[in-house]
CSV table of C-alpha atoms in Angstrom, one decimal:
chain,number,residue,atom,x,y,z
B,152,MET,CA,43.0,0.1,164.0
B,153,PRO,CA,41.5,3.4,163.5
B,154,LYS,CA,40.9,4.0,159.9
B,155,VAL,CA,43.7,5.8,158.1
B,156,VAL,CA,42.0,9.3,156.6
B,157,ASP,CA,45.1,11.2,154.2
B,158,HIS,CA,43.3,14.2,154.8
B,159,ASP,CA,45.7,15.9,151.7
B,160,GLN,CA,44.3,13.4,149.6
B,161,ARG,CA,40.8,14.0,150.1
B,162,ARG,CA,40.9,17.3,150.0
B,163,VAL,CA,42.7,16.7,146.6
B,164,GLU,CA,39.6,13.9,146.1
B,165,ILE,CA,36.9,16.8,146.7
B,166,ILE,CA,38.6,19.5,144.7
B,167,GLU,CA,38.6,17.3,141.2
B,168,ALA,CA,35.1,16.3,142.0
B,169,ALA,CA,34.0,19.7,142.5
B,170,TRP,CA,35.7,20.6,139.0
B,171,ARG,CA,34.3,17.6,137.6
B,172,THR,CA,30.7,18.9,138.4
B,173,ILE,CA,30.7,22.6,137.9
B,174,ALA,CA,32.0,21.3,134.3
B,175,ARG,CA,29.6,19.1,133.9
B,176,THR,CA,26.4,20.7,135.6
B,177,GLY,CA,27.0,24.3,135.8
B,178,TRP,CA,27.6,26.0,138.9
B,179,ASP,CA,24.3,26.4,140.3
B,180,SER,CA,23.6,22.3,139.7
B,181,ALA,CA,26.9,22.0,141.3
B,182,THR,CA,25.4,21.4,145.1
B,183,MET,CA,27.3,20.1,147.9
B,184,ALA,CA,25.6,16.9,147.6
B,185,ALA,CA,26.5,16.4,143.9
B,186,ILE,CA,29.9,17.1,144.7
B,187,ALA,CA,30.4,14.2,147.8
B,188,ALA,CA,28.5,11.9,145.6
B,189,GLU,CA,30.4,12.4,142.9
B,190,ALA,CA,33.7,11.7,144.8
B,191,GLY,CA,31.9,8.7,146.5
B,192,PHE,CA,31.4,10.2,150.3
B,193,ALA,CA,28.7,10.3,152.4
B,194,ASN,CA,26.7,14.1,152.3
B,195,GLY,CA,28.2,16.2,154.2
B,196,ALA,CA,31.9,14.7,154.5
B,197,LEU,CA,33.4,17.8,152.8
B,198,LYS,CA,32.3,20.5,155.5
B,199,PRO,CA,35.1,19.8,157.3
B,200,TYR,CA,37.5,20.1,154.2
B,201,PHE,CA,34.6,23.3,152.8
B,202,ALA,CA,32.4,25.2,154.2
B,203,THR,CA,31.4,26.8,151.6
B,204,LYS,CA,31.1,26.3,147.7
B,205,ASP,CA,32.8,29.5,147.6
B,206,ASP,CA,35.3,27.8,149.7
B,207,LEU,CA,36.1,24.9,147.4
B,208,LEU,CA,35.6,26.9,144.1
B,209,ALA,CA,38.6,29.0,145.6
B,210,ALA,CA,40.5,25.7,145.9
B,211,ALA,CA,39.4,24.6,142.5
B,212,PHE,CA,40.6,27.2,140.7
B,213,ASP,CA,44.0,27.4,143.0
B,214,HIS,CA,43.9,23.8,141.7
B,215,ILE,CA,43.4,24.1,138.2
B,216,TYR,CA,45.8,26.8,138.4
B,217,VAL,CA,48.6,24.7,140.3
B,218,GLN,CA,47.5,21.6,137.2
B,219,THR,CA,48.4,24.2,134.6
B,220,GLY,CA,51.4,25.0,135.8
B,221,ARG,CA,52.6,21.2,135.8
B,222,ARG,CA,51.9,21.4,132.4
B,223,MET,CA,53.6,24.8,131.7
B,224,VAL,CA,56.8,23.2,132.7
B,225,ALA,CA,56.1,20.1,131.3
B,226,ALA,CA,55.8,21.6,128.0
B,227,THR,CA,58.3,23.8,127.8
B,228,ALA,CA,61.0,21.9,129.3
B,229,GLY,CA,64.1,21.8,126.8
B,230,LYS,CA,62.5,24.6,124.6
B,231,HIS,CA,64.0,28.3,124.2
B,232,GLY,CA,62.1,32.0,123.0
B,233,LEU,CA,59.5,31.5,120.7
B,234,ALA,CA,58.9,27.5,121.3
B,235,ALA,CA,58.5,27.6,124.8
B,236,LEU,CA,56.5,31.1,124.1
B,237,ARG,CA,54.1,29.2,122.6
B,238,ALA,CA,54.3,26.1,124.1
B,239,TYR,CA,53.5,27.7,127.4
B,240,CYS,CA,50.3,30.1,126.0
B,241,ARG,CA,49.1,26.3,124.2
B,242,GLU,CA,48.6,25.4,127.8
B,243,ILE,CA,46.5,27.9,128.9
B,244,LEU,CA,44.7,27.8,125.9
B,245,PRO,CA,41.7,25.6,126.4
B,246,LEU,CA,42.6,23.0,123.5
B,247,ASP,CA,41.4,19.5,124.9
B,248,GLU,CA,38.7,18.1,126.9
B,249,THR,CA,40.3,18.4,129.8
B,250,THR,CA,41.4,22.0,129.5
B,251,ARG,CA,37.6,23.4,128.4
B,252,ASP,CA,36.2,22.2,131.9
B,253,GLU,CA,38.6,24.3,133.4
B,254,ALA,CA,37.3,26.4,131.1
B,255,ARG,CA,33.4,25.8,132.2
B,256,VAL,CA,34.8,26.1,136.1
B,257,VAL,CA,36.7,29.3,135.4
B,258,LEU,CA,33.7,31.1,134.1
B,259,PRO,CA,32.1,31.0,137.6
B,260,PHE,CA,35.6,31.1,139.4
B,261,TRP,CA,35.1,35.1,136.9
B,262,HIS,CA,31.4,35.6,137.5
B,263,LYS,CA,31.5,34.8,141.2
B,264,ALA,CA,34.8,37.2,141.2
B,265,LEU,CA,33.1,40.4,140.3
B,266,THR,CA,31.6,40.8,144.2
B,267,THR,CA,34.1,38.9,146.1
B,268,ALA,CA,38.0,40.8,146.2
B,269,HIS,CA,39.3,37.7,147.9
B,270,LEU,CA,38.8,35.4,144.7
B,271,ALA,CA,39.4,38.5,142.3
B,272,ALA,CA,42.6,38.8,144.2
B,273,ARG,CA,43.6,35.0,143.8
B,274,HIS,CA,42.8,35.5,140.2
B,275,GLU,CA,45.0,38.8,139.6
B,276,ARG,CA,47.9,36.6,141.5
B,277,ALA,CA,47.7,34.2,139.2
B,278,MET,CA,47.4,36.4,136.4
B,279,ARG,CA,50.8,38.4,137.1
B,280,GLU,CA,52.8,34.9,137.2
B,281,TRP,CA,51.8,34.5,134.1
B,282,ARG,CA,52.6,37.6,132.9
B,283,THR,CA,56.0,37.6,134.3
B,284,GLN,CA,56.5,34.1,132.7
B,285,LEU,CA,55.0,34.9,128.9
B,286,GLN,CA,57.6,38.2,129.9
B,287,ARG,CA,60.6,35.7,130.2
B,288,HIS,CA,59.8,33.5,127.0
B,289,LEU,CA,59.4,36.6,124.9
B,290,SER,CA,62.8,38.5,126.7
B,291,GLU,CA,64.4,35.0,125.7
B,292,ALA,CA,62.6,34.8,121.9
B,293,ARG,CA,64.1,39.2,121.6
B,294,ASP,CA,67.5,37.9,122.4
B,295,ALA,CA,67.8,35.0,119.8
B,296,GLY,CA,66.1,37.8,116.9
B,297,GLU,CA,63.1,35.5,116.5
B,298,VAL,CA,61.2,38.6,117.7
B,299,ARG,CA,61.9,42.3,115.9
B,300,THR,CA,58.7,43.8,116.4
B,301,PRO,CA,59.1,47.6,117.6
B,302,ILE,CA,56.0,47.1,119.9
B,303,PRO,CA,57.0,47.3,123.8
B,304,ASP,CA,57.1,43.8,125.4
B,305,GLU,CA,54.5,44.8,127.9
B,306,ASP,CA,51.8,45.3,125.2
B,307,ILE,CA,52.0,42.3,123.6
B,308,VAL,CA,52.4,40.3,126.7
B,309,GLY,CA,49.1,42.3,128.2
B,310,HIS,CA,47.5,41.1,124.8
B,311,LEU,CA,48.3,37.9,124.8
B,312,LEU,CA,46.9,36.9,128.5
B,313,THR,CA,44.2,38.2,127.2
B,314,ALA,CA,44.0,36.8,124.3
B,315,LEU,CA,44.1,33.8,125.9
B,316,LEU,CA,41.3,34.7,128.3
B,317,GLY,CA,39.3,35.5,126.1
B,318,ALA,CA,39.5,32.1,124.4
B,319,GLN,CA,38.3,30.6,127.8
B,320,ILE,CA,34.7,31.9,127.0
B,321,THR,CA,35.2,31.6,123.0
B,322,ALA,CA,36.1,27.9,123.2
B,323,THR,CA,33.3,27.1,125.5
B,324,LEU,CA,30.3,29.0,124.4
B,325,MET,CA,31.2,29.0,120.3
B,326,PRO,CA,33.2,25.1,120.3
B,327,ASP,CA,31.9,24.9,116.5
B,328,LEU,CA,33.4,28.5,115.7
B,329,GLU,CA,36.6,28.5,118.0
B,330,THR,CA,38.7,24.7,117.8
B,331,ALA,CA,41.6,23.3,119.0
B,332,GLN,CA,42.5,23.7,115.5
B,333,THR,CA,41.2,27.5,114.5
B,334,LEU,CA,42.6,28.1,118.3
B,335,THR,CA,46.2,26.8,117.3
B,336,THR,CA,46.2,28.8,114.1
B,337,GLN,CA,45.0,31.8,116.0
B,338,LEU,CA,48.0,32.1,117.9
B,339,ASP,CA,50.6,30.8,115.5
B,340,ALA,CA,49.6,34.1,113.4
B,341,PHE,CA,50.0,36.1,116.6
B,342,LEU,CA,52.9,34.5,117.2
B,343,GLU,CA,54.5,34.6,113.4
B,344,LEU,CA,53.4,38.3,113.5
B,345,LEU,CA,55.8,39.4,116.7
B,346,ARG,CA,58.3,38.0,113.9
B,347,GLY,CA,58.4,42.0,113.1
B,348,PRO,CA,60.0,43.2,109.7
B,349,ALA,CA,62.6,40.2,108.8
B,350,GLY,CA,65.8,42.4,108.3
B,351,THR,CA,67.2,39.4,106.1
B,352,SER,CA,64.3,40.3,102.8
B,353,CYS,CA,66.2,44.6,102.7
B,354,GLY,CA,69.5,42.9,102.5
X,920,MET,CA,-9.7,58.0,130.8
X,921,PRO,CA,-7.1,54.8,132.2
X,922,LYS,CA,-3.4,55.9,132.0
X,923,VAL,CA,-1.9,55.1,129.3
X,924,VAL,CA,1.5,52.7,129.6
X,925,ASP,CA,3.6,52.5,127.2
X,926,HIS,CA,4.9,48.8,127.4
X,927,ASP,CA,7.8,49.0,124.9
X,928,GLN,CA,9.5,52.3,127.1
X,929,ARG,CA,8.6,50.5,130.7
X,930,ARG,CA,10.4,47.3,129.3
X,931,VAL,CA,13.4,49.1,128.4
X,932,GLU,CA,13.6,51.0,132.1
X,933,ILE,CA,13.3,47.9,133.4
X,934,ILE,CA,16.1,46.1,131.1
X,935,GLU,CA,18.5,49.3,132.4
X,936,ALA,CA,17.2,49.0,135.7
X,937,ALA,CA,18.4,45.4,135.4
X,938,TRP,CA,21.5,45.6,134.3
X,939,ARG,CA,22.4,48.4,136.2
X,940,THR,CA,21.8,46.5,139.3
X,941,ILE,CA,23.2,43.6,137.9
X,942,ALA,CA,26.4,45.6,137.4
X,943,ARG,CA,26.5,46.8,141.0
X,944,THR,CA,25.7,44.2,143.2
X,945,GLY,CA,26.6,41.1,141.0
X,946,TRP,CA,24.0,38.4,139.7
X,947,ASP,CA,23.5,36.9,143.0
X,948,SER,CA,22.4,39.9,144.7
X,949,ALA,CA,20.7,41.4,142.0
X,950,THR,CA,17.1,40.1,142.9
X,951,MET,CA,13.6,41.0,140.8
X,952,ALA,CA,13.0,42.8,143.9
X,953,ALA,CA,16.0,44.8,144.0
X,954,ILE,CA,15.8,45.1,139.6
X,955,ALA,CA,11.7,46.4,140.2
X,956,ALA,CA,13.4,49.0,143.3
X,957,GLU,CA,15.8,50.6,141.0
X,958,ALA,CA,13.3,51.0,138.0
X,959,GLY,CA,10.8,52.5,140.7
X,960,PHE,CA,8.6,50.4,139.8
X,961,ALA,CA,6.6,48.0,142.3
X,962,ASN,CA,7.7,45.0,143.8
X,963,GLY,CA,6.1,42.5,140.8
X,964,ALA,CA,5.9,44.8,138.3
X,965,LEU,CA,8.3,43.2,136.3
X,966,LYS,CA,6.5,40.1,135.9
X,967,PRO,CA,4.7,40.6,133.1
X,968,TYR,CA,7.7,41.6,130.9
X,969,PHE,CA,9.9,39.0,132.2
X,970,ALA,CA,8.9,36.1,134.2
X,971,THR,CA,12.1,35.3,135.4
X,972,LYS,CA,15.6,36.4,136.2
X,973,ASP,CA,17.3,34.6,133.3
X,974,ASP,CA,14.5,35.8,130.5
X,975,LEU,CA,15.9,39.1,131.8
X,976,LEU,CA,19.5,38.6,131.6
X,977,ALA,CA,19.0,37.7,128.1
X,978,ALA,CA,16.7,40.9,127.8
X,979,ALA,CA,19.8,42.9,128.6
X,980,PHE,CA,22.2,40.7,126.9
X,981,ASP,CA,20.7,42.1,123.8
X,982,HIS,CA,20.1,45.3,124.9
X,983,ILE,CA,23.5,45.8,125.5
X,984,TYR,CA,24.4,44.6,121.7
X,985,VAL,CA,21.4,47.4,120.5
X,986,GLN,CA,23.7,49.9,122.5
X,987,THR,CA,26.9,48.7,121.1
X,988,GLY,CA,25.6,48.5,117.5
X,989,ARG,CA,24.2,52.2,118.2
X,990,ARG,CA,27.7,53.1,119.2
X,991,MET,CA,28.9,51.5,116.6
X,992,VAL,CA,27.6,52.9,114.0
X,993,ALA,CA,28.7,56.1,115.1
X,994,ALA,CA,31.7,55.7,115.7
X,995,THR,CA,32.5,54.4,112.3
X,996,ALA,CA,30.4,57.1,110.5
X,997,GLY,CA,33.3,58.2,107.7
X,998,LYS,CA,36.1,56.6,108.3
X,999,HIS,CA,37.1,53.3,106.5
X,1000,GLY,CA,40.0,50.5,107.0
X,1001,LEU,CA,42.0,50.5,109.4
X,1002,ALA,CA,40.7,53.7,112.0
X,1003,ALA,CA,37.2,52.0,110.8
X,1004,LEU,CA,38.3,49.2,112.8
X,1005,ARG,CA,39.7,51.0,115.1
X,1006,ALA,CA,36.7,52.7,115.9
X,1007,TYR,CA,34.5,49.3,115.8
X,1008,CYS,CA,36.7,47.6,118.0
X,1009,ARG,CA,37.1,50.3,120.4
X,1010,GLU,CA,33.1,49.7,121.6
X,1011,ILE,CA,33.5,46.3,122.5
X,1012,LEU,CA,36.7,47.5,125.1
X,1013,PRO,CA,35.1,48.5,128.1
X,1014,LEU,CA,36.7,51.3,128.3
X,1015,ASP,CA,34.2,53.8,130.9
X,1016,GLU,CA,31.5,53.3,133.4
X,1017,THR,CA,29.1,52.5,131.2
X,1018,THR,CA,30.9,49.8,128.8
X,1019,ARG,CA,32.4,48.4,132.2
X,1020,ASP,CA,29.4,48.0,133.6
X,1021,GLU,CA,28.1,46.0,130.5
X,1022,ALA,CA,31.2,43.7,130.9
X,1023,ARG,CA,30.1,43.3,134.6
X,1024,VAL,CA,26.7,41.8,132.8
X,1025,VAL,CA,28.1,40.2,129.9
X,1026,LEU,CA,30.0,37.6,132.2
X,1027,PRO,CA,26.9,36.7,134.3
X,1028,PHE,CA,25.2,36.3,131.2
X,1029,TRP,CA,28.2,33.9,130.1
X,1030,HIS,CA,27.8,32.0,132.8
X,1031,LYS,CA,24.5,31.4,132.6
X,1032,ALA,CA,25.0,30.1,128.8
X,1033,LEU,CA,27.5,27.2,130.0
X,1034,THR,CA,24.4,25.8,131.1
X,1035,THR,CA,21.5,27.6,129.2
X,1036,ALA,CA,21.8,26.7,125.2
X,1037,HIS,CA,19.4,29.4,123.9
X,1038,LEU,CA,21.0,31.9,125.7
X,1039,ALA,CA,24.7,30.1,124.2
X,1040,ALA,CA,22.7,30.7,120.8
X,1041,ARG,CA,22.2,33.8,121.5
X,1042,HIS,CA,25.4,34.8,122.1
X,1043,GLU,CA,27.0,32.7,118.8
X,1044,ARG,CA,24.7,35.1,117.0
X,1045,ALA,CA,25.9,38.3,118.3
X,1046,MET,CA,29.3,37.2,117.6
X,1047,ARG,CA,28.6,36.1,114.1
X,1048,GLU,CA,27.6,39.4,113.4
X,1049,TRP,CA,30.6,40.7,114.3
X,1050,ARG,CA,33.4,39.1,113.3
X,1051,THR,CA,31.2,39.9,109.6
X,1052,GLN,CA,32.0,43.6,111.0
X,1053,LEU,CA,35.5,43.4,111.7
X,1054,GLN,CA,36.3,41.3,108.4
X,1055,ARG,CA,34.4,43.9,106.0
X,1056,HIS,CA,36.7,46.5,107.9
X,1057,LEU,CA,39.4,44.4,107.6
X,1058,SER,CA,39.2,44.0,104.2
X,1059,GLU,CA,38.3,48.0,103.5
X,1060,ALA,CA,42.3,47.9,105.4
X,1061,ARG,CA,44.0,45.5,103.1
X,1062,ASP,CA,42.8,47.3,100.0
X,1063,ALA,CA,43.5,50.6,101.4
X,1064,GLY,CA,47.0,48.9,101.6
X,1065,GLU,CA,46.9,49.7,105.1
X,1066,VAL,CA,47.1,45.5,105.9
X,1067,ARG,CA,49.7,43.9,104.5
X,1068,THR,CA,50.4,41.1,106.8
X,1069,PRO,CA,50.5,37.3,104.8
X,1070,ILE,CA,48.1,36.0,108.0
X,1071,PRO,CA,44.7,35.0,106.6
X,1072,ASP,CA,41.8,37.4,107.5
X,1073,GLU,CA,39.9,34.7,109.3
X,1074,ASP,CA,42.2,34.6,112.3
X,1075,ILE,CA,43.0,38.1,112.3
X,1076,VAL,CA,39.7,38.2,112.7
X,1077,GLY,CA,39.0,35.4,115.3
X,1078,HIS,CA,41.7,36.4,117.6
X,1079,LEU,CA,40.7,39.8,117.8
X,1080,LEU,CA,37.6,38.6,118.7
X,1081,THR,CA,39.0,36.6,121.4
X,1082,ALA,CA,41.1,39.6,122.5
X,1083,LEU,CA,38.1,42.3,122.4
X,1084,LEU,CA,36.0,39.4,125.1
X,1085,GLY,CA,39.4,38.8,127.3
X,1086,ALA,CA,39.2,42.2,127.9
X,1087,GLN,CA,35.6,42.2,129.3
X,1088,ILE,CA,37.1,39.9,132.4
X,1089,THR,CA,40.9,42.0,132.7
X,1090,ALA,CA,39.0,44.9,132.7
X,1091,THR,CA,36.3,43.8,135.5
X,1092,LEU,CA,38.7,41.5,137.2
X,1093,MET,CA,42.4,43.8,137.3
X,1094,PRO,CA,41.2,47.2,136.6
X,1095,ASP,CA,44.4,48.8,138.1
X,1096,LEU,CA,46.4,45.8,136.0
X,1097,GLU,CA,44.2,46.6,132.7
X,1098,THR,CA,43.1,50.2,132.4
X,1099,ALA,CA,41.8,52.0,129.4
X,1100,GLN,CA,45.1,53.6,128.6
X,1101,THR,CA,46.3,49.7,128.1
X,1102,LEU,CA,44.1,48.4,126.6
X,1103,THR,CA,44.1,51.6,123.8
X,1104,THR,CA,47.9,51.0,124.0
X,1105,GLN,CA,47.3,46.4,123.2
X,1106,LEU,CA,44.7,47.0,120.6
X,1107,ASP,CA,47.0,49.9,118.5
X,1108,ALA,CA,49.8,47.6,119.1
X,1109,PHE,CA,47.8,44.9,117.4
X,1110,LEU,CA,46.9,47.1,114.9
X,1111,GLU,CA,50.4,48.2,113.8
X,1112,LEU,CA,51.0,44.4,113.7
X,1113,LEU,CA,48.7,44.1,110.9
X,1114,ARG,CA,50.9,46.9,109.0
X,1115,GLY,CA,53.1,43.6,108.1
X,1116,PRO,CA,56.3,44.1,106.3
X,1117,ALA,CA,56.7,47.2,105.8
X,1118,GLY,CA,57.4,48.0,101.7
X,1119,THR,CA,58.7,51.4,102.5
X,1120,SER,CA,61.9,50.7,104.9
X,1121,CYS,CA,63.6,48.2,102.6
X,1122,GLY,CA,63.4,50.4,99.7
């Protein structure tokens, strides 16, 4: 009986091997051969799945996006308003080994996206979706009276997402300066600022 | 009489040609030959100045850092506290064609710095200096009573710098979503949040 290959499964194995390799050795050293070796496949076994390294990078980005989305769903389950917003943002921040590795793949992705329109479009689609979700949690926090600043939601969401993307840089390039601890403290400080003028303190 | 070559001047010309070429065509397409052509020099004329493209990238980063620093000095001249902080931050944001081009060079620099320790060290040195300056302006704003939030300075400065770095990504990869206008509005919104509980509104 011929061996049955689960192509979807194999595709995921390759993608996971790709981002592990890119995270560990960097984009330039992560050759198709190195990624095949990491996945435990023969050289050339990647070609039927990914014709080029750029295709693989796009797939790795999608994979990270989907994984992050799953974590967001789990982290925000049962939470509302500011607590949900905080949990959501924490899943974007590079706070552990896995998410720091993801950041080390996202940086090469951004670099490539600068000159590759379809990668930039992919990034923008993902970011628009995150904005929508951030806005949803923020709205809920406003309704619950947790956020009282008069700053428009749009500016808060834009600023917050920009800061979360910036953390991919600071956490990977300045790991001594920006730790899981400092990034969490900074996020909490920003969310605290959103509470705005406390009505109660004025009587 | 032999032609006198101003080596410092030529070095700067090469660096400026490099960042123009990288910004326009991307890192991969910006070959030493393409950069030499942009500078108006013969192929091979770069070698005595920069042995490798990585050396040139490091020099381009330093050049951008120095140029940004000059703009910061000019923009903050005669300003104090929050106004100085705002002017300083605006020079980091990619708000015009020149600074967006700089962001398109900084992204490849960050990508390379992920796997090149001396580039990462260069980046960290620059960021530590920016932090010190942000801290200085923030301190002045506190002293002037313009910033009243109880959030510690360290968290504000860390968050602010992270957001300013993130803007290099959003402004280059999502130019329709993050314009000079939205980035400025978001910065102003954040600075407004720092004012903290307004004593006057209660009294």
